[in-house]
Tab-separated table of C-alpha atoms in Angstrom:
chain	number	residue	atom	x	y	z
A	152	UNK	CA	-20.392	-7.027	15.715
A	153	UNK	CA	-22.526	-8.908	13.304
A	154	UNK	CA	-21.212	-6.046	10.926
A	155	UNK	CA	-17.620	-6.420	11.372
A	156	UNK	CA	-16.139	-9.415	9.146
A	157	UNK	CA	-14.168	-12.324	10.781
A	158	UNK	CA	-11.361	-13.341	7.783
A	159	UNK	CA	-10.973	-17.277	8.500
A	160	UNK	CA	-7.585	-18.753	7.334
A	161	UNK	CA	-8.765	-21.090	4.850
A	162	UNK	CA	-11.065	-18.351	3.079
A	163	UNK	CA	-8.170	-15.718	3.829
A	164	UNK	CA	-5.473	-17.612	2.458
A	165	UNK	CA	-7.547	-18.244	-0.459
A	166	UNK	CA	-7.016	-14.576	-1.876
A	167	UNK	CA	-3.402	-13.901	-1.227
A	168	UNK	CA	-0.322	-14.312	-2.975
A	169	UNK	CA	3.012	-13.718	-1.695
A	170	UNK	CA	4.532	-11.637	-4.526
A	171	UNK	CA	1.674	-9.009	-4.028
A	172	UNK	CA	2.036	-9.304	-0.068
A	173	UNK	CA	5.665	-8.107	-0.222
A	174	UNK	CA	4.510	-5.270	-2.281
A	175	UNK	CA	2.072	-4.166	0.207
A	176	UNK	CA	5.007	-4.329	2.918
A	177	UNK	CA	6.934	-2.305	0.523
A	178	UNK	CA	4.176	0.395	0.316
A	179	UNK	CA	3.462	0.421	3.729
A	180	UNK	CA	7.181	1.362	4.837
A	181	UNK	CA	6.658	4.535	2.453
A	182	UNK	CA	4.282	5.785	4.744
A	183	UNK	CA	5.414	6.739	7.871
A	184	UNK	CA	7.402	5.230	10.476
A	185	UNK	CA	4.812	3.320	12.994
A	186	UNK	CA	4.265	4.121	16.053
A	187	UNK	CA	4.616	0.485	18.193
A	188	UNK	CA	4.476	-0.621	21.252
A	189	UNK	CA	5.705	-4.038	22.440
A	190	UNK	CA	5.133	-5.883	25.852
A	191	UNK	CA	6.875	-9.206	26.913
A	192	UNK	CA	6.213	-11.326	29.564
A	193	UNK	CA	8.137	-14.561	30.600
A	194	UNK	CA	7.282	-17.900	32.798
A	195	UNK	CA	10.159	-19.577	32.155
A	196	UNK	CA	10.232	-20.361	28.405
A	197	UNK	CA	6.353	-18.917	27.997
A	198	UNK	CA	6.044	-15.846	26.653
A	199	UNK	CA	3.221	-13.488	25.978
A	200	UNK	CA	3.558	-11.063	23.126
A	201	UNK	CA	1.326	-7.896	22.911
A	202	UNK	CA	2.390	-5.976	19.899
A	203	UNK	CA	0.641	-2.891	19.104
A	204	UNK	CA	1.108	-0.379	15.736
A	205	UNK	CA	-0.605	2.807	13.938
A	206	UNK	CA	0.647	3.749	10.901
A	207	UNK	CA	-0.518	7.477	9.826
A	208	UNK	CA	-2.841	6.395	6.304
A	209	UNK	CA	-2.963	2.894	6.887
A	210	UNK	CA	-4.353	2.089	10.361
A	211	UNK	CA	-4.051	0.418	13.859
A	212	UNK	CA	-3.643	-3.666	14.611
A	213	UNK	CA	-3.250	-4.731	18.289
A	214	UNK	CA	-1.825	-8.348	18.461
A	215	UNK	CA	-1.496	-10.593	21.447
A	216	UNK	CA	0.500	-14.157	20.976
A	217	UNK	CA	1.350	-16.758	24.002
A	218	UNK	CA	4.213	-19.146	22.790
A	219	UNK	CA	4.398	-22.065	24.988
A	220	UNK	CA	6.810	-24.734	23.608
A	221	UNK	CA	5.551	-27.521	25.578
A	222	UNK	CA	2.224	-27.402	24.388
A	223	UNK	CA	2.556	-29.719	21.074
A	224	UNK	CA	3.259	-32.256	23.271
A	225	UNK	CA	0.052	-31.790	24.741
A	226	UNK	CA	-1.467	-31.917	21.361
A	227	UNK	CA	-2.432	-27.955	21.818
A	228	UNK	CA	-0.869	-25.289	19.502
A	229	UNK	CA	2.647	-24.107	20.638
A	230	UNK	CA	1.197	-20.278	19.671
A	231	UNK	CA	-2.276	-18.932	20.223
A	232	UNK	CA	-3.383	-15.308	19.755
A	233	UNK	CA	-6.238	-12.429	18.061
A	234	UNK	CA	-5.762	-9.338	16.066
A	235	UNK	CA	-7.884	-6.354	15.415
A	236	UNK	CA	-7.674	-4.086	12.262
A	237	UNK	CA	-8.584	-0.381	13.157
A	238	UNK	CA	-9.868	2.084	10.978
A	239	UNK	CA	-7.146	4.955	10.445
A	240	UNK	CA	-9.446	7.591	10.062
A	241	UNK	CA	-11.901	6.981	13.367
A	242	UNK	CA	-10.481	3.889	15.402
A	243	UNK	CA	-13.673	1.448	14.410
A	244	UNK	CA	-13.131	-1.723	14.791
A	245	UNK	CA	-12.683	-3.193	11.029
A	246	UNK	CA	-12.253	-6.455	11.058
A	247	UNK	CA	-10.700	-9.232	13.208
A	248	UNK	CA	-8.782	-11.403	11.380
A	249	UNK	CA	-7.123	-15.069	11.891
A	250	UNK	CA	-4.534	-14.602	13.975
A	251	UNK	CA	-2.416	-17.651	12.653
A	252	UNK	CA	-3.358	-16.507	8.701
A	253	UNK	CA	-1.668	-12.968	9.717
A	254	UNK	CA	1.156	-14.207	11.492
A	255	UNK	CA	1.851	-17.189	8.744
A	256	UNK	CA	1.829	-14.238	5.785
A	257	UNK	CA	3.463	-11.511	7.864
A	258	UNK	CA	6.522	-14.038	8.701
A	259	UNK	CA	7.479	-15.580	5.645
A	260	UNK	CA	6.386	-12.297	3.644
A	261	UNK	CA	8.846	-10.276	5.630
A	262	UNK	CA	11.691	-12.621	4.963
A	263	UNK	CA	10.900	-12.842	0.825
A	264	UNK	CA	10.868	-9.017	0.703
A	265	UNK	CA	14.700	-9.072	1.512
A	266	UNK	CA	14.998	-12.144	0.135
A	267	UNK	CA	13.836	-10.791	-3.082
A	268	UNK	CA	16.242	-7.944	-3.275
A	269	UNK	CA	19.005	-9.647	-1.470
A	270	UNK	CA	19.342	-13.103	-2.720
A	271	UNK	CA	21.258	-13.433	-6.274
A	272	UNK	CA	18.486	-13.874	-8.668
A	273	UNK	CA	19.722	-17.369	-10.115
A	274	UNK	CA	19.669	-18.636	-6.296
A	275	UNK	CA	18.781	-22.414	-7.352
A	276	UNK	CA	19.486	-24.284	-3.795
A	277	UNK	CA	17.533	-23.121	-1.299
A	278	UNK	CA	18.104	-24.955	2.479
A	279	UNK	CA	15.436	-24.452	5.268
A	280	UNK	CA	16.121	-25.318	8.787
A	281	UNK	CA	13.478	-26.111	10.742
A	282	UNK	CA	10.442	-27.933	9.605
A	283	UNK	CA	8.021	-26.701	11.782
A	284	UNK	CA	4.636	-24.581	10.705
A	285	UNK	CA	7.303	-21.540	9.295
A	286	UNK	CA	9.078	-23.980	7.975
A	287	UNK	CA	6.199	-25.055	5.646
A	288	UNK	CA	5.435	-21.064	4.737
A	289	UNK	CA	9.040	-19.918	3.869
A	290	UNK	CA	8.920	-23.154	1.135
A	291	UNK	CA	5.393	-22.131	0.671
A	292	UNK	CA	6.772	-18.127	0.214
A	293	UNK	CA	10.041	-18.803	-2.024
A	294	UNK	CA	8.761	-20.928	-4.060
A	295	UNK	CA	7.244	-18.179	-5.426
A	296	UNK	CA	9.948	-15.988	-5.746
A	297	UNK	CA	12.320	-18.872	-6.711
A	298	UNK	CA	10.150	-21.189	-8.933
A	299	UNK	CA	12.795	-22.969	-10.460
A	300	UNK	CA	15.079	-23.116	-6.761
A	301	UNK	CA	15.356	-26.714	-5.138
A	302	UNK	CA	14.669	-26.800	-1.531
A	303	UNK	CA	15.899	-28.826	1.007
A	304	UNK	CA	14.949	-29.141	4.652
A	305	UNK	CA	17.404	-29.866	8.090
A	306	UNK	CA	16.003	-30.174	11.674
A	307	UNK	CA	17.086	-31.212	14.193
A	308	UNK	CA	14.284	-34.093	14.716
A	309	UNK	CA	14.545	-36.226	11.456
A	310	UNK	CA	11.732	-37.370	11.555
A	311	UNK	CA	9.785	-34.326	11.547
A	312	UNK	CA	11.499	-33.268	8.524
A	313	UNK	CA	10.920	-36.698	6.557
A	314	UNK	CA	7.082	-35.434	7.666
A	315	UNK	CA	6.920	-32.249	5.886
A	316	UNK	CA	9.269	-33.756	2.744
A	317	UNK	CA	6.365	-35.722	2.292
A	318	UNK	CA	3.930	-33.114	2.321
A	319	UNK	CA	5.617	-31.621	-0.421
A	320	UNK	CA	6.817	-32.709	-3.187
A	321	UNK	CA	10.685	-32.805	-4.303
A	322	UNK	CA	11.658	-31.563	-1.054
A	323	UNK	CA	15.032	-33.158	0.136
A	324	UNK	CA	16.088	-33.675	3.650
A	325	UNK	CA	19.634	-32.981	4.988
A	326	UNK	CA	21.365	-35.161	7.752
A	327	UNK	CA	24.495	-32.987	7.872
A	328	UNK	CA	23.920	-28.994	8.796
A	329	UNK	CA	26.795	-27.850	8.158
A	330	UNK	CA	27.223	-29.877	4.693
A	331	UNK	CA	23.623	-28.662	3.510
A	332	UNK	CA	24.517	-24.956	4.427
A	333	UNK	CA	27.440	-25.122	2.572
A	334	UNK	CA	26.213	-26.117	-0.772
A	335	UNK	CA	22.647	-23.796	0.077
A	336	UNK	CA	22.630	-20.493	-2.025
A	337	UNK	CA	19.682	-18.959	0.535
A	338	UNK	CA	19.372	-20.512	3.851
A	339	UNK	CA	16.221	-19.972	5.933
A	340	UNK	CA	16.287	-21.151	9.229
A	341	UNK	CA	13.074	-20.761	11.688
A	342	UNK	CA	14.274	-22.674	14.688
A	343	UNK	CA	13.830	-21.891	18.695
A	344	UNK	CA	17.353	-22.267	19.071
A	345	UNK	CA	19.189	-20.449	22.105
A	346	UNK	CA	22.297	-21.476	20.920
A	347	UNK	CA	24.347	-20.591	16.946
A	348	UNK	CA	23.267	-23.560	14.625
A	349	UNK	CA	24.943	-22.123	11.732
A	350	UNK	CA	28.885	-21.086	11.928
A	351	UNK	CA	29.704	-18.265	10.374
A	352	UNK	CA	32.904	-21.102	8.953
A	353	UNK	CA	30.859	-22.681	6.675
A	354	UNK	CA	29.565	-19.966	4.433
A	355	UNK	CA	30.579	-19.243	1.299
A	356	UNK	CA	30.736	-15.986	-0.901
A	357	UNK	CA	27.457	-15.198	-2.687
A	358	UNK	CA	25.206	-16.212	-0.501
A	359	UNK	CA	21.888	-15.116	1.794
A	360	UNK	CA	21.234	-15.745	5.396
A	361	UNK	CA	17.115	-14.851	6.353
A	362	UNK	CA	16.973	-15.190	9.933
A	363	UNK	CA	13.872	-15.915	11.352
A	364	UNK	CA	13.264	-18.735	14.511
A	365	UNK	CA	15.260	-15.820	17.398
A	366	UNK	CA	12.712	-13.631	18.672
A	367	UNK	CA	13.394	-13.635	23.186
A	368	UNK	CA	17.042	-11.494	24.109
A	369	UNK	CA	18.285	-14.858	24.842
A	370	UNK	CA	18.043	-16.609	21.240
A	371	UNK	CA	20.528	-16.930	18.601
A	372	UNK	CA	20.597	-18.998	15.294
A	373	UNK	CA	24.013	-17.517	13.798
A	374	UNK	CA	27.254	-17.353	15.637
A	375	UNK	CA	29.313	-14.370	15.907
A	376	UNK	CA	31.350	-14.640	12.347
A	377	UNK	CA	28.781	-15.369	10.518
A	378	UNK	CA	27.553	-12.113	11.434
A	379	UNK	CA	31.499	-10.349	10.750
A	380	UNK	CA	31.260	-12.128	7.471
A	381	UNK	CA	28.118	-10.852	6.231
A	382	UNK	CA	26.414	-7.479	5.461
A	383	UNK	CA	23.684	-7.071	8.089
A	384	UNK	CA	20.145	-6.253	7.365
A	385	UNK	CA	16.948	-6.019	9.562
A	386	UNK	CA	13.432	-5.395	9.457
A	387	UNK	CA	13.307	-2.861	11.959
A	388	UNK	CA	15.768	-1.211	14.178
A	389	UNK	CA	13.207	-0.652	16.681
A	390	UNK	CA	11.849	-4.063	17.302
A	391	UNK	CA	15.244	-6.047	16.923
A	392	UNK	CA	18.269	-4.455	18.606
A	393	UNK	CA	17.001	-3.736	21.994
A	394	UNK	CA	14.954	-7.061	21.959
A	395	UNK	CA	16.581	-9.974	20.043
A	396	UNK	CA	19.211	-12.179	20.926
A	397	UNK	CA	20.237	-12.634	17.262
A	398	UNK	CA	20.968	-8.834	17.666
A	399	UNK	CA	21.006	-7.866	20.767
A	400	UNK	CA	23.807	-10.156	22.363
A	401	UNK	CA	26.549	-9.303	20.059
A	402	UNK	CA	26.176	-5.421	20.328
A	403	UNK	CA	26.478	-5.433	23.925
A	404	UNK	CA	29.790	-8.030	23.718
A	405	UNK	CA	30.969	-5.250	21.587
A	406	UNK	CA	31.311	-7.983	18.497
A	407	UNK	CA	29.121	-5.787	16.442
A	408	UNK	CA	27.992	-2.221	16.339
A	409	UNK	CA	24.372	-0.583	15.790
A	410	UNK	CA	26.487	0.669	12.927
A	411	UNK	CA	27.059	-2.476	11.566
A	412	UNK	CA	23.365	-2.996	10.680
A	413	UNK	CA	23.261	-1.600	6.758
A	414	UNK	CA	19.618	-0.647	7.079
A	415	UNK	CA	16.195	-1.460	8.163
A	416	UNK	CA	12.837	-1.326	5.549
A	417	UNK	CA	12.458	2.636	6.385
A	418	UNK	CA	15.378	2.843	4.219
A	419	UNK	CA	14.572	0.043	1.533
A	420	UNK	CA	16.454	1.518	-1.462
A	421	UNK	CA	19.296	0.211	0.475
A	422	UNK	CA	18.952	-3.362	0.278
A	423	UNK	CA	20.590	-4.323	-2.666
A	424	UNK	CA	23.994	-6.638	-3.259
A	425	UNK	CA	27.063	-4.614	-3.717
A	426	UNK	CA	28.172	-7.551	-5.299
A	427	UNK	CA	27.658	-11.217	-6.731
A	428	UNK	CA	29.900	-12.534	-3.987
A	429	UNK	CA	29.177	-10.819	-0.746
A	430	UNK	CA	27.390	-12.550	1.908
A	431	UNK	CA	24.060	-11.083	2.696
A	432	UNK	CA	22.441	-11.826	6.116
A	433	UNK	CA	18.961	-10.718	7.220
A	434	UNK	CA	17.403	-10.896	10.539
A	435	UNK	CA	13.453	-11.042	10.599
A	436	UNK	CA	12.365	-9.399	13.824
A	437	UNK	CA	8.576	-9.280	13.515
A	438	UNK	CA	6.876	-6.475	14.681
A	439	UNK	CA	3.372	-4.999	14.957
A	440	UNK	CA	3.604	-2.765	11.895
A	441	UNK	CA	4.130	-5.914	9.718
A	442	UNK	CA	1.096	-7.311	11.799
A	443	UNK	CA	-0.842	-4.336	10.410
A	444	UNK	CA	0.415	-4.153	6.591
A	445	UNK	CA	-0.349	-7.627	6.362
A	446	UNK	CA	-3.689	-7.532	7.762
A	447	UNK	CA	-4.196	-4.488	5.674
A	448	UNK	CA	-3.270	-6.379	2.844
A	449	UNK	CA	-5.190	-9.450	3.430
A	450	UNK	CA	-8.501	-7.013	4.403
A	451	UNK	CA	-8.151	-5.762	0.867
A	452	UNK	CA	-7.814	-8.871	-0.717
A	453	UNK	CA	-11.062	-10.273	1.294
A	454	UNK	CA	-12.956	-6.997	-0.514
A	455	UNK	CA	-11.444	-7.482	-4.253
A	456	UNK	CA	-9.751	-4.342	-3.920
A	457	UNK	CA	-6.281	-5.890	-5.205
Protein backbone atom coordinates (compact mmCIF):
# COMPACT_ATOMS: atom_id res chain seq x y z
CA UNK A 1 0.00 0.00 0.00
CA UNK A 2 2.74 2.27 1.11
CA UNK A 3 3.33 2.38 -2.80
CA UNK A 4 0.02 3.39 -3.93
CA UNK A 5 -0.54 7.35 -3.56
CA UNK A 6 -3.51 8.75 -1.50
CA UNK A 7 -4.48 12.31 -3.57
CA UNK A 8 -5.80 14.56 -0.51
CA UNK A 9 -8.28 17.34 -1.57
CA UNK A 10 -6.37 20.25 -0.61
CA UNK A 11 -3.08 18.96 -2.46
CA UNK A 12 -5.48 17.55 -5.31
CA UNK A 13 -7.34 20.55 -5.86
CA UNK A 14 -4.18 22.35 -5.95
CA UNK A 15 -3.31 21.03 -9.59
CA UNK A 16 -6.57 21.21 -11.40
CA UNK A 17 -8.32 23.59 -13.39
CA UNK A 18 -11.69 23.31 -14.69
CA UNK A 19 -11.17 24.31 -18.34
CA UNK A 20 -8.61 21.37 -18.70
CA UNK A 21 -11.01 18.96 -16.62
CA UNK A 22 -13.79 19.35 -19.23
CA UNK A 23 -11.30 18.53 -21.82
CA UNK A 24 -10.37 15.36 -20.24
CA UNK A 25 -14.26 14.49 -20.07
CA UNK A 26 -14.32 15.35 -23.65
CA UNK A 27 -11.46 12.87 -24.47
CA UNK A 28 -12.63 10.31 -22.41
CA UNK A 29 -16.18 10.03 -24.22
CA UNK A 30 -14.00 9.39 -27.52
CA UNK A 31 -12.99 6.29 -26.17
CA UNK A 32 -15.41 3.85 -25.78
CA UNK A 33 -18.67 3.66 -24.25
CA UNK A 34 -18.11 2.44 -20.39
CA UNK A 35 -19.11 -0.35 -19.16
CA UNK A 36 -21.09 0.71 -15.57
CA UNK A 37 -22.74 -0.69 -13.14
CA UNK A 38 -24.93 1.14 -10.60
CA UNK A 39 -26.52 -0.13 -7.24
CA UNK A 40 -29.06 1.87 -5.07
CA UNK A 41 -30.22 1.27 -1.87
CA UNK A 42 -32.88 3.29 0.14
CA UNK A 43 -33.84 3.75 4.09
CA UNK A 44 -36.19 6.16 3.68
CA UNK A 45 -34.43 9.27 2.29
CA UNK A 46 -30.73 7.44 2.80
CA UNK A 47 -29.28 6.22 0.01
CA UNK A 48 -26.19 4.28 -0.77
CA UNK A 49 -24.60 4.71 -4.15
CA UNK A 50 -22.11 2.09 -5.55
CA UNK A 51 -21.14 3.19 -8.98
CA UNK A 52 -18.77 1.16 -10.84
CA UNK A 53 -17.01 1.93 -14.61
CA UNK A 54 -14.13 0.53 -17.07
CA UNK A 55 -13.46 2.35 -19.88
CA UNK A 56 -11.33 0.26 -22.62
CA UNK A 57 -7.72 2.70 -22.58
CA UNK A 58 -8.48 4.60 -19.67
CA UNK A 59 -9.24 2.34 -16.68
CA UNK A 60 -11.58 1.15 -13.80
CA UNK A 61 -12.96 3.48 -10.63
CA UNK A 62 -15.37 1.79 -8.15
CA UNK A 63 -17.23 4.50 -6.07
CA UNK A 64 -19.41 4.05 -3.06
CA UNK A 65 -21.41 7.34 -1.61
CA UNK A 66 -24.11 7.25 1.45
CA UNK A 67 -26.27 10.52 1.27
CA UNK A 68 -28.03 11.02 4.44
CA UNK A 69 -29.76 14.46 4.58
CA UNK A 70 -30.17 14.59 8.19
CA UNK A 71 -26.74 14.34 9.01
CA UNK A 72 -25.67 18.25 8.84
CA UNK A 73 -27.80 18.65 11.50
CA UNK A 74 -25.80 16.38 13.37
CA UNK A 75 -22.79 18.33 12.42
CA UNK A 76 -21.58 15.09 10.21
CA UNK A 77 -21.27 15.36 6.37
CA UNK A 78 -24.63 14.84 4.49
CA UNK A 79 -22.30 12.52 1.87
CA UNK A 80 -19.45 10.21 2.75
CA UNK A 81 -17.70 7.79 0.37
CA UNK A 82 -13.97 6.19 -1.30
CA UNK A 83 -12.84 5.64 -4.79
CA UNK A 84 -10.24 3.46 -6.33
CA UNK A 85 -8.42 4.17 -9.69
CA UNK A 86 -7.53 0.82 -11.52
CA UNK A 87 -4.93 0.29 -13.85
CA UNK A 88 -6.48 -0.45 -17.45
CA UNK A 89 -3.93 -2.63 -18.52
CA UNK A 90 -3.68 -5.21 -15.27
CA UNK A 91 -6.42 -4.12 -12.62
CA UNK A 92 -3.62 -2.76 -9.90
CA UNK A 93 -4.77 -0.75 -7.64
CA UNK A 94 -3.43 2.94 -8.70
CA UNK A 95 -4.33 5.22 -6.50
CA UNK A 96 -7.19 6.06 -4.08
CA UNK A 97 -8.20 9.32 -4.31
CA UNK A 98 -10.44 11.91 -2.13
CA UNK A 99 -13.62 10.94 -2.58
CA UNK A 100 -15.20 14.50 -2.00
CA UNK A 101 -12.18 16.16 -4.43
CA UNK A 102 -13.56 13.61 -7.26
CA UNK A 103 -17.05 14.06 -6.73
CA UNK A 104 -16.68 18.13 -6.28
CA UNK A 105 -14.66 18.19 -9.94
CA UNK A 106 -16.68 15.43 -11.60
CA UNK A 107 -20.08 17.45 -10.72
CA UNK A 108 -19.55 20.85 -11.60
CA UNK A 109 -17.07 19.71 -14.52
CA UNK A 110 -19.84 17.73 -16.09
CA UNK A 111 -22.26 20.59 -16.02
CA UNK A 112 -19.48 23.34 -17.62
CA UNK A 113 -18.78 20.86 -20.45
CA UNK A 114 -22.43 21.48 -21.74
CA UNK A 115 -22.46 24.56 -20.34
CA UNK A 116 -19.60 25.52 -22.45
CA UNK A 117 -21.06 24.46 -25.72
CA UNK A 118 -24.59 25.18 -24.81
CA UNK A 119 -24.78 28.44 -23.08
CA UNK A 120 -24.59 31.66 -25.54
CA UNK A 121 -21.09 32.77 -25.18
CA UNK A 122 -21.94 36.45 -23.94
CA UNK A 123 -24.08 34.67 -21.03
CA UNK A 124 -23.39 37.65 -18.42
CA UNK A 125 -26.12 36.67 -15.55
CA UNK A 126 -25.59 33.60 -14.23
CA UNK A 127 -28.32 32.41 -11.22
CA UNK A 128 -27.45 29.38 -8.95
CA UNK A 129 -29.99 27.75 -6.82
CA UNK A 130 -28.91 26.16 -4.04
CA UNK A 131 -26.06 27.25 -1.92
CA UNK A 132 -24.96 24.22 -0.60
CA UNK A 133 -21.22 22.54 -1.16
CA UNK A 134 -22.24 22.27 -5.31
CA UNK A 135 -23.44 25.32 -5.01
CA UNK A 136 -19.98 26.78 -4.11
CA UNK A 137 -18.23 24.52 -7.14
CA UNK A 138 -20.63 25.42 -10.06
CA UNK A 139 -19.62 29.41 -9.05
CA UNK A 140 -16.26 28.00 -8.43
CA UNK A 141 -16.54 26.05 -12.20
CA UNK A 142 -18.23 29.00 -14.35
CA UNK A 143 -16.44 31.43 -13.26
CA UNK A 144 -14.02 30.09 -15.27
CA UNK A 145 -15.78 29.65 -18.26
CA UNK A 146 -17.73 32.93 -17.73
CA UNK A 147 -15.12 35.35 -16.20
CA UNK A 148 -16.83 38.37 -16.88
CA UNK A 149 -20.69 36.61 -15.92
CA UNK A 150 -22.34 37.98 -12.59
CA UNK A 151 -23.65 35.37 -10.37
CA UNK A 152 -26.32 35.34 -8.15
CA UNK A 153 -27.47 32.78 -5.62
CA UNK A 154 -31.43 31.63 -4.45
CA UNK A 155 -32.16 28.97 -1.75
CA UNK A 156 -34.54 28.26 -0.20
CA UNK A 157 -32.92 28.99 3.44
CA UNK A 158 -31.79 32.72 3.21
CA UNK A 159 -29.66 32.58 5.37
CA UNK A 160 -27.53 29.98 4.03
CA UNK A 161 -27.24 31.85 0.93
CA UNK A 162 -26.27 35.31 2.69
CA UNK A 163 -23.42 32.58 4.08
CA UNK A 164 -21.86 31.62 0.92
CA UNK A 165 -22.44 35.47 -0.66
CA UNK A 166 -20.08 36.23 1.86
CA UNK A 167 -17.63 33.75 1.09
CA UNK A 168 -17.39 35.14 -2.17
CA UNK A 169 -17.14 38.11 -3.34
CA UNK A 170 -19.82 40.08 -5.60
CA UNK A 171 -22.13 37.32 -5.29
CA UNK A 172 -25.83 38.57 -5.05
CA UNK A 173 -28.63 36.82 -3.35
CA UNK A 174 -32.19 36.49 -4.78
CA UNK A 175 -35.42 36.57 -2.57
CA UNK A 176 -37.77 35.96 -5.51
CA UNK A 177 -37.13 32.50 -7.69
CA UNK A 178 -39.03 33.03 -10.15
CA UNK A 179 -37.91 36.88 -10.65
CA UNK A 180 -34.08 35.81 -10.50
CA UNK A 181 -34.72 32.98 -13.14
CA UNK A 182 -36.24 35.22 -15.30
CA UNK A 183 -33.63 37.81 -15.73
CA UNK A 184 -30.71 34.63 -15.36
CA UNK A 185 -29.08 33.86 -18.84
CA UNK A 186 -27.68 30.21 -17.30
CA UNK A 187 -29.39 28.89 -14.33
CA UNK A 188 -27.74 26.17 -12.23
CA UNK A 189 -29.69 24.72 -9.71
CA UNK A 190 -28.21 21.82 -7.27
CA UNK A 191 -31.08 21.40 -4.89
CA UNK A 192 -32.66 18.01 -3.20
CA UNK A 193 -35.87 19.04 -4.34
CA UNK A 194 -38.70 16.30 -4.94
CA UNK A 195 -40.86 18.72 -6.22
CA UNK A 196 -40.38 21.45 -9.83
CA UNK A 197 -38.74 24.70 -8.36
CA UNK A 198 -38.42 26.22 -11.65
CA UNK A 199 -41.66 26.56 -14.10
CA UNK A 200 -41.10 25.99 -17.33
CA UNK A 201 -43.50 29.80 -17.44
CA UNK A 202 -40.85 31.80 -16.53
CA UNK A 203 -38.17 31.15 -19.07
CA UNK A 204 -37.28 33.11 -21.66
CA UNK A 205 -35.75 32.49 -25.23
CA UNK A 206 -31.94 32.22 -25.23
CA UNK A 207 -31.35 30.73 -22.35
CA UNK A 208 -29.58 27.45 -20.46
CA UNK A 209 -31.00 25.21 -17.86
CA UNK A 210 -27.89 22.73 -16.15
CA UNK A 211 -29.68 20.47 -14.00
CA UNK A 212 -27.93 19.06 -11.34
CA UNK A 213 -29.51 18.60 -7.39
CA UNK A 214 -32.22 15.27 -8.94
CA UNK A 215 -30.39 12.19 -8.72
CA UNK A 216 -33.31 9.30 -6.72
CA UNK A 217 -36.51 8.33 -9.46
CA UNK A 218 -38.47 10.43 -7.20
CA UNK A 219 -36.67 13.99 -7.66
CA UNK A 220 -37.44 16.75 -9.91
CA UNK A 221 -36.12 20.41 -10.13
CA UNK A 222 -37.97 21.46 -13.53
CA UNK A 223 -41.62 21.05 -14.18
CA UNK A 224 -43.02 19.49 -17.15
CA UNK A 225 -42.92 22.71 -19.70
CA UNK A 226 -39.93 23.69 -18.94
CA UNK A 227 -38.86 20.53 -20.29
CA UNK A 228 -41.54 20.99 -23.72
CA UNK A 229 -39.92 24.35 -23.99
CA UNK A 230 -36.43 23.41 -24.13
CA UNK A 231 -34.06 21.19 -26.20
CA UNK A 232 -33.07 18.31 -23.91
CA UNK A 233 -29.59 17.21 -23.27
CA UNK A 234 -28.01 14.60 -20.86
CA UNK A 235 -24.90 13.22 -19.77
CA UNK A 236 -25.69 9.78 -20.28
CA UNK A 237 -28.65 7.89 -21.47
CA UNK A 238 -27.71 5.05 -19.43
CA UNK A 239 -27.43 6.49 -16.00
CA UNK A 240 -30.40 9.08 -16.30
CA UNK A 241 -33.56 7.77 -17.97
CA UNK A 242 -34.14 4.59 -16.18
CA UNK A 243 -32.93 6.22 -12.85
CA UNK A 244 -33.77 9.96 -12.45
CA UNK A 245 -36.79 11.60 -11.58
CA UNK A 246 -35.82 14.72 -13.59
CA UNK A 247 -36.04 12.13 -16.49
CA UNK A 248 -37.53 9.37 -15.62
CA UNK A 249 -41.07 10.63 -14.41
CA UNK A 250 -42.04 12.45 -17.46
CA UNK A 251 -41.25 9.57 -19.98
CA UNK A 252 -43.37 7.21 -18.26
CA UNK A 253 -46.46 10.06 -17.98
CA UNK A 254 -45.90 10.02 -21.64
CA UNK A 255 -45.02 14.06 -21.39
CA UNK A 256 -41.77 13.35 -23.04
CA UNK A 257 -40.20 10.71 -25.18
CA UNK A 258 -36.61 8.92 -25.01
CA UNK A 259 -36.70 10.67 -28.35
CA UNK A 260 -36.98 13.87 -27.02
CA UNK A 261 -33.50 13.73 -25.41
CA UNK A 262 -31.15 15.45 -28.39
CA UNK A 263 -28.11 13.52 -27.26
CA UNK A 264 -25.92 12.30 -24.56
CA UNK A 265 -21.73 13.01 -24.47
CA UNK A 266 -21.21 9.68 -26.76
CA UNK A 267 -22.51 11.89 -29.34
CA UNK A 268 -20.88 15.36 -28.31
CA UNK A 269 -20.67 16.98 -31.78
CA UNK A 270 -24.27 17.37 -31.13
CA UNK A 271 -24.45 19.78 -28.47
CA UNK A 272 -24.45 22.92 -30.02
CA UNK A 273 -27.37 25.88 -30.18
CA UNK A 274 -29.39 25.75 -33.29
CA UNK A 275 -29.97 29.12 -32.46
CA UNK A 276 -29.38 32.39 -30.29
CA UNK A 277 -32.90 32.06 -28.95
CA UNK A 278 -33.70 28.48 -28.21
CA UNK A 279 -33.85 27.29 -24.77
CA UNK A 280 -31.23 24.79 -23.93
CA UNK A 281 -31.76 22.46 -20.90
CA UNK A 282 -29.23 19.94 -19.55
CA UNK A 283 -29.67 17.32 -17.02
CA UNK A 284 -26.41 16.21 -15.08
CA UNK A 285 -26.91 12.58 -14.13
CA UNK A 286 -23.55 11.59 -12.66
CA UNK A 287 -22.28 8.42 -13.33
CA UNK A 288 -19.24 6.21 -12.67
CA UNK A 289 -17.49 6.89 -15.97
CA UNK A 290 -17.31 10.63 -15.03
CA UNK A 291 -16.06 9.24 -11.57
CA UNK A 292 -13.24 7.63 -13.57
CA UNK A 293 -12.28 10.50 -16.23
CA UNK A 294 -12.08 12.74 -13.47
CA UNK A 295 -9.98 10.73 -11.30
CA UNK A 296 -7.99 9.98 -14.36
CA UNK A 297 -7.60 13.45 -14.85
CA UNK A 298 -6.78 14.53 -11.44
CA UNK A 299 -4.12 11.26 -11.21
CA UNK A 300 -2.38 12.95 -14.09
CA UNK A 301 -2.33 16.20 -12.79
CA UNK A 302 -0.87 14.80 -9.27
CA UNK A 303 2.18 13.29 -11.72
CA UNK A 304 2.77 16.62 -13.97
CA UNK A 305 1.68 14.80 -16.85
CA UNK A 306 -0.82 17.74 -17.96
Amino acid sequence: MSDIPFIPFEAGEAVLDWIGLTDALAAGHALPRAEIGDTFLYRGKDTLLSRAAWIDGLGIAVKSATIFPDNPAHGTPMINGGLNLYADADGTLEAIVDFHLVTKWKTAGDSLLAARRLARPDSREILIVGAGNQGRALHAAYSAAFPAANFTVWNRTRTNADVMAAELPGLRVADDLEAAVRSADVITSATMSTEPLIKGAWLKPGQHLDLIGAYRPDMREVDNEALLRARVFVDSYDTTIGHIGEIKIPIEAGVITKDTLVADYYALDQFKRNSHDEITLFKNGGGAHLDLMTSRYILNRWKGLG
